[in-house]
């Protein structure tokens, strides 16, 4: 019954979003409808990915969950890059990282901890994830300092941004080889290896078809949502920083929110942590660099650099610090989840007042 209601809501909101866009409804109404629609299609994408992951195996399945779980924000960001809204793209990248580390992980740890006193997961994997996130912070911090302090020319700015982007992509690809091939046994989580007897909703073939259908729906709704952002931002006097870091990030992360929390409440904290931190890693080490390289293809005269503002760097830095502190021992409790959420609320107020 619940599944039928979900798919009914999915179809209704997708159709309403399409009608609103092509019939040129009021921009605020379009924004609200598209935001609700993208939550539904992100949830559909999450279901399709989970079903495909069941047939693909846990390691490849985990990679698919991270990749397609980030599809919504990646597609939204691509449209923003194409429109030249680079500041909003950087804000959405910042929001995705802190949203996964603080909101998604925080809700998972809190709600899972209220049901189970202590939840455990692979501490070695958590330690490697923390190290990679630290690398991402340093990689974002260095260009900001050098370009601002040394007053780089536009060509030097472009060159450094492209070089750092390429290095981060290589780092992420090496991490995939390390975690999925050479050291997969060391980083495996017992709960992810075990068969919990949960059967997927669809067959293998149908799951793959649903995955492509869901991705296409995300692409359409993302374009309709981006079309409304400029008017919505100005109408309510919101900064691009707040809209990108919180509104777009929360909407785009809908699939991860639901999936991670549900896994944590089933005492599968290792899988929940992998979704939250793994998604942040992919955003920082792969999605953000890819967007920089795509900006070169869209407009060679004006590319998106990798220089984030001090506010964005501070938000990412403190989020990585507390998430690493919470997860480093391989166990969590509800109070640690509450602390993550408190920091998210603090950052939310700060971004809103900018």
C-alpha positions as YAML, in Angstrom:
chain: A
units: angstrom
residues:
- id: 1
  name: UNK
  ca: [0.00, 0.00, 0.00]
- id: 2
  name: UNK
  ca: [2.78, 2.41, 0.97]
- id: 3
  name: UNK
  ca: [4.64, 1.64, -2.26]
- id: 4
  name: UNK
  ca: [1.52, 2.30, -4.36]
- id: 5
  name: UNK
  ca: [1.04, 5.66, -2.63]
- id: 6
  name: UNK
  ca: [4.68, 6.54, -3.28]
- id: 7
  name: UNK
  ca: [4.47, 5.81, -7.01]
- id: 8
  name: UNK
  ca: [1.13, 7.64, -7.25]
- id: 9
  name: UNK
  ca: [2.76, 10.68, -5.62]
- id: 10
  name: UNK
  ca: [5.77, 10.34, -7.94]
- id: 11
  name: UNK
  ca: [3.65, 10.39, -11.10]
- id: 12
  name: UNK
  ca: [1.38, 13.21, -9.89]
- id: 13
  name: UNK
  ca: [4.25, 15.50, -8.81]
- id: 14
  name: UNK
  ca: [6.29, 14.81, -11.96]
- id: 15
  name: UNK
  ca: [3.33, 15.63, -14.19]
- id: 16
  name: UNK
  ca: [2.46, 18.76, -12.18]
- id: 17
  name: UNK
  ca: [6.09, 19.92, -12.37]
- id: 18
  name: UNK
  ca: [6.09, 19.45, -16.15]
- id: 19
  name: UNK
  ca: [2.79, 21.30, -16.56]
- id: 20
  name: UNK
  ca: [3.97, 24.13, -14.31]
- id: 21
  name: UNK
  ca: [7.16, 24.53, -16.32]
- id: 22
  name: UNK
  ca: [5.69, 24.42, -19.82]
- id: 23
  name: UNK
  ca: [2.51, 26.34, -18.91]
- id: 24
  name: UNK
  ca: [4.65, 29.07, -17.28]
- id: 25
  name: UNK
  ca: [2.98, 29.03, -13.88]
- id: 26
  name: UNK
  ca: [4.07, 31.43, -11.13]
- id: 27
  name: UNK
  ca: [7.80, 30.87, -10.44]
- id: 28
  name: UNK
  ca: [7.28, 30.33, -6.70]
- id: 29
  name: UNK
  ca: [4.65, 27.65, -7.39]
- id: 30
  name: UNK
  ca: [6.97, 26.06, -9.95]
- id: 31
  name: UNK
  ca: [9.82, 26.02, -7.42]
- id: 32
  name: UNK
  ca: [7.75, 24.40, -4.67]
- id: 33
  name: UNK
  ca: [6.24, 21.78, -7.00]
- id: 34
  name: UNK
  ca: [9.63, 20.98, -8.60]
- id: 35
  name: UNK
  ca: [11.31, 20.71, -5.18]
- id: 36
  name: UNK
  ca: [8.65, 18.23, -4.00]
- id: 37
  name: UNK
  ca: [8.87, 16.36, -7.33]
- id: 38
  name: UNK
  ca: [12.64, 15.99, -7.10]
- id: 39
  name: UNK
  ca: [12.30, 14.49, -3.62]
- id: 40
  name: UNK
  ca: [9.97, 11.85, -5.10]
- id: 41
  name: UNK
  ca: [12.21, 11.14, -8.12]
- id: 42
  name: UNK
  ca: [15.28, 11.01, -5.88]
- id: 43
  name: UNK
  ca: [13.48, 8.43, -3.76]
- id: 44
  name: UNK
  ca: [12.59, 6.49, -6.93]
- id: 45
  name: UNK
  ca: [16.25, 6.67, -7.97]
- id: 46
  name: UNK
  ca: [17.26, 5.35, -4.56]
- id: 47
  name: UNK
  ca: [14.87, 2.38, -4.86]
- id: 48
  name: UNK
  ca: [16.11, 1.55, -8.36]
- id: 49
  name: UNK
  ca: [19.76, 1.81, -7.28]
- id: 50
  name: UNK
  ca: [19.18, -0.40, -4.25]
- id: 51
  name: UNK
  ca: [17.51, -3.02, -6.45]
- id: 52
  name: UNK
  ca: [20.38, -2.99, -8.99]
- id: 53
  name: UNK
  ca: [22.91, -3.13, -6.13]
- id: 54
  name: UNK
  ca: [21.29, -6.34, -4.88]
- id: 55
  name: UNK
  ca: [22.23, -8.07, -8.14]
- id: 56
  name: UNK
  ca: [25.61, -6.33, -8.57]
- id: 57
  name: UNK
  ca: [27.07, -7.36, -5.21]
- id: 58
  name: UNK
  ca: [27.91, -5.31, -2.13]
- id: 59
  name: UNK
  ca: [31.12, -3.55, -3.22]
- id: 60
  name: UNK
  ca: [29.86, -2.58, -6.68]
- id: 61
  name: UNK
  ca: [26.45, -1.99, -5.14]
- id: 62
  name: UNK
  ca: [27.91, 0.46, -2.64]
- id: 63
  name: UNK
  ca: [29.59, 2.35, -5.48]
- id: 64
  name: UNK
  ca: [26.32, 2.47, -7.42]
- id: 65
  name: UNK
  ca: [24.49, 3.76, -4.34]
- id: 66
  name: UNK
  ca: [26.99, 6.59, -3.95]
- id: 67
  name: UNK
  ca: [27.07, 7.42, -7.67]
- id: 68
  name: UNK
  ca: [23.35, 7.40, -8.41]
- id: 69
  name: UNK
  ca: [22.55, 8.79, -4.98]
- id: 70
  name: UNK
  ca: [24.51, 11.88, -6.02]
- id: 71
  name: UNK
  ca: [22.91, 11.97, -9.48]
- id: 72
  name: UNK
  ca: [20.28, 14.53, -8.49]
- id: 73
  name: UNK
  ca: [22.73, 17.15, -7.20]
- id: 74
  name: UNK
  ca: [25.19, 16.44, -10.03]
- id: 75
  name: UNK
  ca: [22.53, 17.00, -12.69]
- id: 76
  name: UNK
  ca: [21.27, 20.13, -10.93]
- id: 77
  name: UNK
  ca: [24.84, 21.42, -10.72]
- id: 78
  name: UNK
  ca: [25.49, 20.72, -14.42]
- id: 79
  name: UNK
  ca: [22.52, 22.91, -15.38]
- id: 80
  name: UNK
  ca: [23.75, 25.61, -12.98]
- id: 81
  name: UNK
  ca: [27.22, 25.49, -14.56]
- id: 82
  name: UNK
  ca: [25.68, 25.75, -18.02]
- id: 83
  name: UNK
  ca: [23.81, 28.88, -16.84]
- id: 84
  name: UNK
  ca: [27.06, 30.33, -15.48]
- id: 85
  name: UNK
  ca: [25.81, 30.34, -11.85]
- id: 86
  name: UNK
  ca: [29.23, 29.32, -10.50]
- id: 87
  name: UNK
  ca: [28.75, 30.75, -6.98]
- id: 88
  name: UNK
  ca: [25.54, 28.77, -6.54]
- id: 89
  name: UNK
  ca: [27.30, 25.63, -7.81]
- id: 90
  name: UNK
  ca: [30.05, 26.01, -5.22]
- id: 91
  name: UNK
  ca: [27.44, 26.66, -2.55]
- id: 92
  name: UNK
  ca: [25.54, 23.51, -3.58]
- id: 93
  name: UNK
  ca: [28.79, 21.49, -3.44]
- id: 94
  name: UNK
  ca: [29.43, 22.89, 0.04]
- id: 95
  name: UNK
  ca: [25.85, 22.12, 1.05]
- id: 96
  name: UNK
  ca: [26.05, 18.55, -0.28]
- id: 97
  name: UNK
  ca: [29.22, 17.86, 1.69]
- id: 98
  name: UNK
  ca: [28.03, 19.34, 4.99]
- id: 99
  name: UNK
  ca: [24.51, 18.00, 4.42]
- id: 100
  name: UNK
  ca: [25.78, 14.43, 4.12]
- id: 101
  name: UNK
  ca: [28.28, 14.73, 6.97]
- id: 102
  name: UNK
  ca: [26.00, 16.56, 9.42]
- id: 103
  name: UNK
  ca: [22.33, 16.16, 8.43]
- id: 104
  name: UNK
  ca: [22.28, 12.68, 6.86]
- id: 105
  name: UNK
  ca: [24.87, 11.16, 9.20]
- id: 106
  name: UNK
  ca: [23.42, 13.05, 12.19]
- id: 107
  name: UNK
  ca: [19.85, 11.84, 11.59]
- id: 108
  name: UNK
  ca: [21.09, 8.28, 11.00]
- id: 109
  name: UNK
  ca: [23.17, 8.21, 14.18]
- id: 110
  name: UNK
  ca: [20.44, 9.89, 16.26]
- id: 111
  name: UNK
  ca: [17.49, 7.75, 15.14]
- id: 112
  name: UNK
  ca: [19.53, 4.56, 15.01]
- id: 113
  name: UNK
  ca: [20.96, 5.35, 18.46]
- id: 114
  name: UNK
  ca: [17.51, 5.88, 19.96]
- id: 115
  name: UNK
  ca: [16.64, 2.32, 18.94]
- id: 116
  name: UNK
  ca: [20.01, 0.69, 19.65]
- id: 117
  name: UNK
  ca: [22.21, 1.89, 22.53]
- id: 118
  name: UNK
  ca: [25.51, 1.56, 20.62]
- id: 119
  name: UNK
  ca: [25.96, 0.84, 16.91]
- id: 120
  name: UNK
  ca: [29.25, -0.44, 15.47]
- id: 121
  name: UNK
  ca: [30.88, -0.44, 12.02]
- id: 122
  name: UNK
  ca: [34.31, -0.93, 10.40]
- id: 123
  name: UNK
  ca: [36.69, 1.51, 12.14]
- id: 124
  name: UNK
  ca: [39.39, 1.10, 9.46]
- id: 125
  name: UNK
  ca: [36.99, 2.19, 6.74]
- id: 126
  name: UNK
  ca: [35.92, 5.18, 8.86]
- id: 127
  name: UNK
  ca: [39.58, 6.13, 9.38]
- id: 128
  name: UNK
  ca: [40.35, 5.99, 5.63]
- id: 129
  name: UNK
  ca: [37.21, 8.00, 4.86]
- id: 130
  name: UNK
  ca: [38.29, 10.64, 7.38]
- id: 131
  name: UNK
  ca: [41.75, 10.87, 5.83]
- id: 132
  name: UNK
  ca: [40.27, 11.30, 2.35]
- id: 133
  name: UNK
  ca: [37.94, 14.04, 3.55]
- id: 134
  name: UNK
  ca: [40.91, 15.81, 5.12]
- id: 135
  name: UNK
  ca: [42.68, 15.60, 1.75]
- id: 136
  name: UNK
  ca: [39.63, 17.17, 0.12]
- id: 137
  name: UNK
  ca: [39.62, 20.07, 2.61]
- id: 138
  name: UNK
  ca: [43.34, 20.70, 2.06]
- id: 139
  name: UNK
  ca: [42.91, 20.48, -1.73]
- id: 140
  name: UNK
  ca: [40.18, 23.14, -1.58]
- id: 141
  name: UNK
  ca: [42.08, 25.30, 0.93]
- id: 142
  name: UNK
  ca: [45.38, 25.51, -0.99]
- id: 143
  name: UNK
  ca: [44.03, 27.11, -4.22]
- id: 144
  name: UNK
  ca: [41.99, 29.63, -2.20]
- id: 145
  name: UNK
  ca: [45.11, 30.80, -0.34]
- id: 146
  name: UNK
  ca: [47.51, 30.86, -3.30]
- id: 147
  name: UNK
  ca: [45.14, 32.52, -5.77]
- id: 148
  name: UNK
  ca: [44.03, 35.21, -3.31]
- id: 149
  name: UNK
  ca: [47.40, 35.93, -1.69]
- id: 150
  name: UNK
  ca: [49.63, 35.66, -4.77]
- id: 151
  name: UNK
  ca: [47.09, 37.48, -7.00]
- id: 152
  name: UNK
  ca: [47.19, 34.91, -9.78]
- id: 153
  name: UNK
  ca: [46.29, 35.97, -13.29]
- id: 154
  name: UNK
  ca: [43.16, 34.54, -14.90]
- id: 155
  name: UNK
  ca: [45.24, 32.01, -16.86]
- id: 156
  name: UNK
  ca: [47.08, 30.89, -13.71]
- id: 157
  name: UNK
  ca: [43.76, 30.62, -11.89]
- id: 158
  name: UNK
  ca: [42.36, 28.37, -14.64]
- id: 159
  name: UNK
  ca: [45.50, 26.23, -14.78]
- id: 160
  name: UNK
  ca: [45.62, 25.63, -11.01]
- id: 161
  name: UNK
  ca: [41.89, 24.84, -10.87]
- id: 162
  name: UNK
  ca: [42.10, 22.33, -13.74]
- id: 163
  name: UNK
  ca: [45.27, 20.74, -12.28]
- id: 164
  name: UNK
  ca: [43.74, 20.30, -8.81]
- id: 165
  name: UNK
  ca: [40.53, 18.96, -10.36]
- id: 166
  name: UNK
  ca: [42.44, 16.31, -12.32]
- id: 167
  name: UNK
  ca: [44.50, 15.30, -9.26]
- id: 168
  name: UNK
  ca: [41.37, 14.92, -7.11]
- id: 169
  name: UNK
  ca: [39.70, 12.73, -9.77]
- id: 170
  name: UNK
  ca: [42.81, 10.50, -9.90]
- id: 171
  name: UNK
  ca: [42.79, 10.31, -6.08]
- id: 172
  name: UNK
  ca: [39.16, 9.18, -6.12]
- id: 173
  name: UNK
  ca: [39.78, 6.57, -8.82]
- id: 174
  name: UNK
  ca: [42.73, 5.20, -6.82]
- id: 175
  name: UNK
  ca: [40.46, 5.03, -3.76]
- id: 176
  name: UNK
  ca: [37.98, 2.93, -5.74]
- id: 177
  name: UNK
  ca: [40.77, 0.53, -6.71]
- id: 178
  name: UNK
  ca: [42.01, 0.40, -3.11]
- id: 179
  name: UNK
  ca: [38.61, -0.08, -1.47]
- id: 180
  name: UNK
  ca: [36.94, -2.30, -4.07]
- id: 181
  name: UNK
  ca: [39.85, -4.43, -5.34]
- id: 182
  name: UNK
  ca: [43.16, -4.53, -3.44]
- id: 183
  name: UNK
  ca: [41.88, -4.05, 0.15]
- id: 184
  name: UNK
  ca: [38.18, -4.83, -0.13]
- id: 185
  name: UNK
  ca: [38.36, -7.61, 2.50]
- id: 186
  name: UNK
  ca: [40.01, -5.33, 5.07]
- id: 187
  name: UNK
  ca: [37.41, -2.60, 4.55]
- id: 188
  name: UNK
  ca: [34.37, -4.89, 4.31]
- id: 189
  name: UNK
  ca: [31.64, -4.57, 6.93]
- id: 190
  name: UNK
  ca: [30.13, -7.76, 8.38]
- id: 191
  name: UNK
  ca: [26.60, -6.42, 8.22]
- id: 192
  name: UNK
  ca: [27.07, -5.51, 4.53]
- id: 193
  name: UNK
  ca: [28.36, -9.01, 3.72]
- id: 194
  name: UNK
  ca: [25.56, -10.80, 5.51]
- id: 195
  name: UNK
  ca: [22.39, -11.72, 3.65]
- id: 196
  name: UNK
  ca: [19.48, -10.11, 5.44]
- id: 197
  name: UNK
  ca: [16.92, -11.95, 3.34]
- id: 198
  name: UNK
  ca: [15.57, -8.81, 1.73]
- id: 199
  name: UNK
  ca: [14.38, -9.38, -1.80]
- id: 200
  name: UNK
  ca: [14.48, -6.54, -4.36]
- id: 201
  name: UNK
  ca: [11.27, -5.06, -5.72]
- id: 202
  name: UNK
  ca: [12.07, -5.80, -9.38]
- id: 203
  name: UNK
  ca: [13.95, -8.37, -11.46]
- id: 204
  name: UNK
  ca: [17.46, -7.61, -12.70]
- id: 205
  name: UNK
  ca: [16.33, -6.41, -16.14]
- id: 206
  name: UNK
  ca: [13.48, -4.30, -14.78]
- id: 207
  name: UNK
  ca: [15.81, -2.82, -12.13]
- id: 208
  name: UNK
  ca: [18.23, -1.60, -14.80]
- id: 209
  name: UNK
  ca: [15.39, -0.09, -16.85]
- id: 210
  name: UNK
  ca: [13.99, 1.63, -13.75]
- id: 211
  name: UNK
  ca: [17.44, 3.02, -12.97]
- id: 212
  name: UNK
  ca: [17.66, 4.72, -16.37]
- id: 213
  name: UNK
  ca: [14.04, 5.94, -16.17]
- id: 214
  name: UNK
  ca: [14.67, 7.41, -12.71]
- id: 215
  name: UNK
  ca: [17.87, 9.14, -13.88]
- id: 216
  name: UNK
  ca: [16.02, 10.67, -16.84]
- id: 217
  name: UNK
  ca: [13.25, 11.91, -14.55]
- id: 218
  name: UNK
  ca: [15.83, 13.48, -12.23]
- id: 219
  name: UNK
  ca: [17.39, 15.26, -15.22]
- id: 220
  name: UNK
  ca: [14.07, 16.74, -16.33]
- id: 221
  name: UNK
  ca: [12.93, 17.90, -12.89]
- id: 222
  name: UNK
  ca: [16.40, 19.29, -12.12]
- id: 223
  name: UNK
  ca: [16.27, 21.49, -15.22]
- id: 224
  name: UNK
  ca: [12.79, 22.72, -14.28]
- id: 225
  name: UNK
  ca: [13.96, 23.47, -10.72]
- id: 226
  name: UNK
  ca: [17.05, 25.39, -11.85]
- id: 227
  name: UNK
  ca: [14.85, 27.48, -14.17]
- id: 228
  name: UNK
  ca: [13.01, 28.86, -11.11]
- id: 229
  name: UNK
  ca: [15.97, 29.56, -8.83]
- id: 230
  name: UNK
  ca: [16.91, 33.05, -9.98]
- id: 231
  name: UNK
  ca: [13.37, 34.43, -9.56]
- id: 232
  name: UNK
  ca: [12.79, 32.55, -6.29]
- id: 233
  name: UNK
  ca: [16.07, 33.79, -4.78]
- id: 234
  name: UNK
  ca: [15.40, 37.44, -5.60]
- id: 235
  name: UNK
  ca: [11.72, 37.33, -4.61]
- id: 236
  name: UNK
  ca: [12.45, 36.17, -1.05]
- id: 237
  name: UNK
  ca: [15.73, 38.06, -0.65]
- id: 238
  name: UNK
  ca: [17.76, 34.90, -0.15]
- id: 239
  name: UNK
  ca: [21.46, 34.74, -0.92]
- id: 240
  name: UNK
  ca: [22.77, 32.35, -3.57]
- id: 241
  name: UNK
  ca: [25.00, 30.93, -0.83]
- id: 242
  name: UNK
  ca: [22.03, 29.91, 1.36]
- id: 243
  name: UNK
  ca: [19.90, 28.60, -1.54]
- id: 244
  name: UNK
  ca: [22.80, 26.57, -2.92]
- id: 245
  name: UNK
  ca: [24.15, 25.28, 0.39]
- id: 246
  name: UNK
  ca: [20.87, 24.38, 2.05]
- id: 247
  name: UNK
  ca: [17.79, 24.44, -0.21]
- id: 248
  name: UNK
  ca: [19.35, 22.69, -3.24]
- id: 249
  name: UNK
  ca: [21.51, 20.41, -1.09]
- id: 250
  name: UNK
  ca: [18.62, 19.19, 1.07]
- id: 251
  name: UNK
  ca: [16.38, 18.60, -1.95]
- id: 252
  name: UNK
  ca: [19.14, 16.91, -3.96]
- id: 253
  name: UNK
  ca: [20.14, 14.66, -1.05]
- id: 254
  name: UNK
  ca: [16.62, 13.30, -0.54]
- id: 255
  name: UNK
  ca: [17.56, 9.77, -1.63]
- id: 256
  name: UNK
  ca: [20.52, 9.59, 0.77]
- id: 257
  name: UNK
  ca: [18.45, 11.01, 3.64]
- id: 258
  name: UNK
  ca: [15.82, 8.28, 3.51]
- id: 259
  name: UNK
  ca: [18.15, 5.39, 2.65]
- id: 260
  name: UNK
  ca: [20.75, 6.10, 5.35]
- id: 261
  name: UNK
  ca: [18.19, 6.68, 8.10]
- id: 262
  name: UNK
  ca: [16.26, 3.51, 7.27]
- id: 263
  name: UNK
  ca: [19.47, 1.44, 7.28]
- id: 264
  name: UNK
  ca: [20.55, 2.92, 10.62]
- id: 265
  name: UNK
  ca: [17.18, 2.06, 12.17]
- id: 266
  name: UNK
  ca: [17.70, -1.54, 10.99]
- id: 267
  name: UNK
  ca: [21.03, -1.50, 12.92]
- id: 268
  name: UNK
  ca: [23.02, -1.38, 9.66]
- id: 269
  name: UNK
  ca: [25.11, 1.59, 10.76]
- id: 270
  name: UNK
  ca: [28.06, 0.59, 8.59]
- id: 271
  name: UNK
  ca: [25.94, 0.93, 5.47]
- id: 272
  name: UNK
  ca: [24.45, 4.22, 6.70]
- id: 273
  name: UNK
  ca: [27.89, 5.68, 7.41]
- id: 274
  name: UNK
  ca: [29.08, 4.50, 4.01]
- id: 275
  name: UNK
  ca: [26.20, 6.34, 2.31]
- id: 276
  name: UNK
  ca: [26.71, 9.59, 4.24]
- id: 277
  name: UNK
  ca: [30.51, 9.82, 4.22]
- id: 278
  name: UNK
  ca: [30.93, 7.99, 0.90]
- id: 279
  name: UNK
  ca: [28.60, 10.47, -0.81]
- id: 280
  name: UNK
  ca: [30.54, 13.41, 0.64]
- id: 281
  name: UNK
  ca: [33.78, 11.90, -0.62]
- id: 282
  name: UNK
  ca: [32.38, 11.48, -4.10]
- id: 283
  name: UNK
  ca: [31.10, 15.08, -4.14]
- id: 284
  name: UNK
  ca: [34.45, 16.50, -2.98]
- id: 285
  name: UNK
  ca: [36.83, 14.27, -4.94]
- id: 286
  name: UNK
  ca: [34.85, 13.57, -8.10]
- id: 287
  name: UNK
  ca: [31.70, 15.64, -8.67]
- id: 288
  name: UNK
  ca: [33.25, 19.04, -7.90]
- id: 289
  name: UNK
  ca: [36.33, 18.42, -10.12]
- id: 290
  name: UNK
  ca: [34.14, 17.08, -12.94]
- id: 291
  name: UNK
  ca: [32.01, 20.25, -12.80]
- id: 292
  name: UNK
  ca: [35.14, 22.38, -13.14]
- id: 293
  name: UNK
  ca: [36.22, 20.42, -16.22]
- id: 294
  name: UNK
  ca: [32.69, 20.61, -17.66]
- id: 295
  name: UNK
  ca: [32.71, 24.40, -17.25]
- id: 296
  name: UNK
  ca: [35.70, 24.44, -19.63]
- id: 297
  name: UNK
  ca: [33.63, 22.63, -22.25]
- id: 298
  name: UNK
  ca: [30.60, 24.89, -21.81]
- id: 299
  name: UNK
  ca: [32.50, 28.17, -21.88]
- id: 300
  name: UNK
  ca: [36.27, 28.26, -22.36]
- id: 301
  name: UNK
  ca: [36.49, 32.01, -21.75]
- id: 302
  name: UNK
  ca: [34.91, 31.84, -18.29]
- id: 303
  name: UNK
  ca: [35.41, 28.63, -16.34]
- id: 304
  name: UNK
  ca: [34.43, 27.79, -12.80]
- id: 305
  name: UNK
  ca: [37.54, 27.90, -10.61]
- id: 306
  name: UNK
  ca: [38.12, 25.79, -7.52]
- id: 307
  name: UNK
  ca: [38.40, 28.79, -5.19]
- id: 308
  name: UNK
  ca: [35.78, 28.48, -2.45]
- id: 309
  name: UNK
  ca: [34.95, 31.37, -0.12]
- id: 310
  name: UNK
  ca: [36.26, 31.46, 3.48]
- id: 311
  name: UNK
  ca: [32.71, 30.79, 4.70]
- id: 312
  name: UNK
  ca: [32.37, 27.67, 2.54]
- id: 313
  name: UNK
  ca: [35.84, 26.39, 3.50]
- id: 314
  name: UNK
  ca: [35.09, 26.93, 7.19]
- id: 315
  name: UNK
  ca: [31.77, 25.07, 6.92]
- id: 316
  name: UNK
  ca: [33.39, 22.12, 5.11]
- id: 317
  name: UNK
  ca: [36.38, 22.08, 7.48]
- id: 318
  name: UNK
  ca: [34.38, 21.99, 10.73]
- id: 319
  name: UNK
  ca: [31.98, 19.41, 9.27]
- id: 320
  name: UNK
  ca: [34.84, 17.08, 8.33]
- id: 321
  name: UNK
  ca: [36.44, 17.60, 11.75]
- id: 322
  name: UNK
  ca: [33.38, 16.63, 13.81]
- id: 323
  name: UNK
  ca: [32.28, 13.83, 11.45]
- id: 324
  name: UNK
  ca: [35.77, 12.32, 11.65]
- id: 325
  name: UNK
  ca: [35.76, 12.67, 15.44]
- id: 326
  name: UNK
  ca: [32.39, 10.93, 15.75]
- id: 327
  name: UNK
  ca: [33.15, 8.04, 13.38]
- id: 328
  name: UNK
  ca: [36.84, 7.34, 14.05]
- id: 329
  name: UNK
  ca: [36.28, 4.71, 16.81]
- id: 330
  name: UNK
  ca: [33.85, 2.63, 14.73]
- id: 331
  name: UNK
  ca: [30.89, 3.12, 17.09]
- id: 332
  name: UNK
  ca: [28.13, 5.70, 17.52]
- id: 333
  name: UNK
  ca: [25.34, 6.64, 19.92]
- id: 334
  name: UNK
  ca: [22.32, 8.98, 19.74]
- id: 335
  name: UNK
  ca: [24.11, 11.86, 21.51]
- id: 336
  name: UNK
  ca: [26.79, 12.03, 18.79]
- id: 337
  name: UNK
  ca: [24.01, 12.26, 16.21]
- id: 338
  name: UNK
  ca: [22.47, 15.17, 18.14]
- id: 339
  name: UNK
  ca: [25.83, 16.97, 18.14]
- id: 340
  name: UNK
  ca: [26.13, 16.64, 14.35]
- id: 341
  name: UNK
  ca: [22.63, 18.08, 13.90]
- id: 342
  name: UNK
  ca: [23.37, 20.98, 16.29]
- id: 343
  name: UNK
  ca: [26.35, 22.02, 14.15]
- id: 344
  name: UNK
  ca: [24.19, 21.77, 11.02]
- id: 345
  name: UNK
  ca: [21.61, 24.13, 12.56]
- id: 346
  name: UNK
  ca: [24.37, 26.58, 13.58]
- id: 347
  name: UNK
  ca: [25.74, 26.63, 10.02]
- id: 348
  name: UNK
  ca: [22.21, 27.00, 8.65]
- id: 349
  name: UNK
  ca: [21.60, 30.17, 10.70]
- id: 350
  name: UNK
  ca: [25.00, 31.57, 9.71]
- id: 351
  name: UNK
  ca: [24.42, 30.95, 5.98]
- id: 352
  name: UNK
  ca: [20.90, 32.42, 6.18]
- id: 353
  name: UNK
  ca: [22.20, 35.66, 7.67]
- id: 354
  name: UNK
  ca: [25.00, 36.11, 5.12]
...
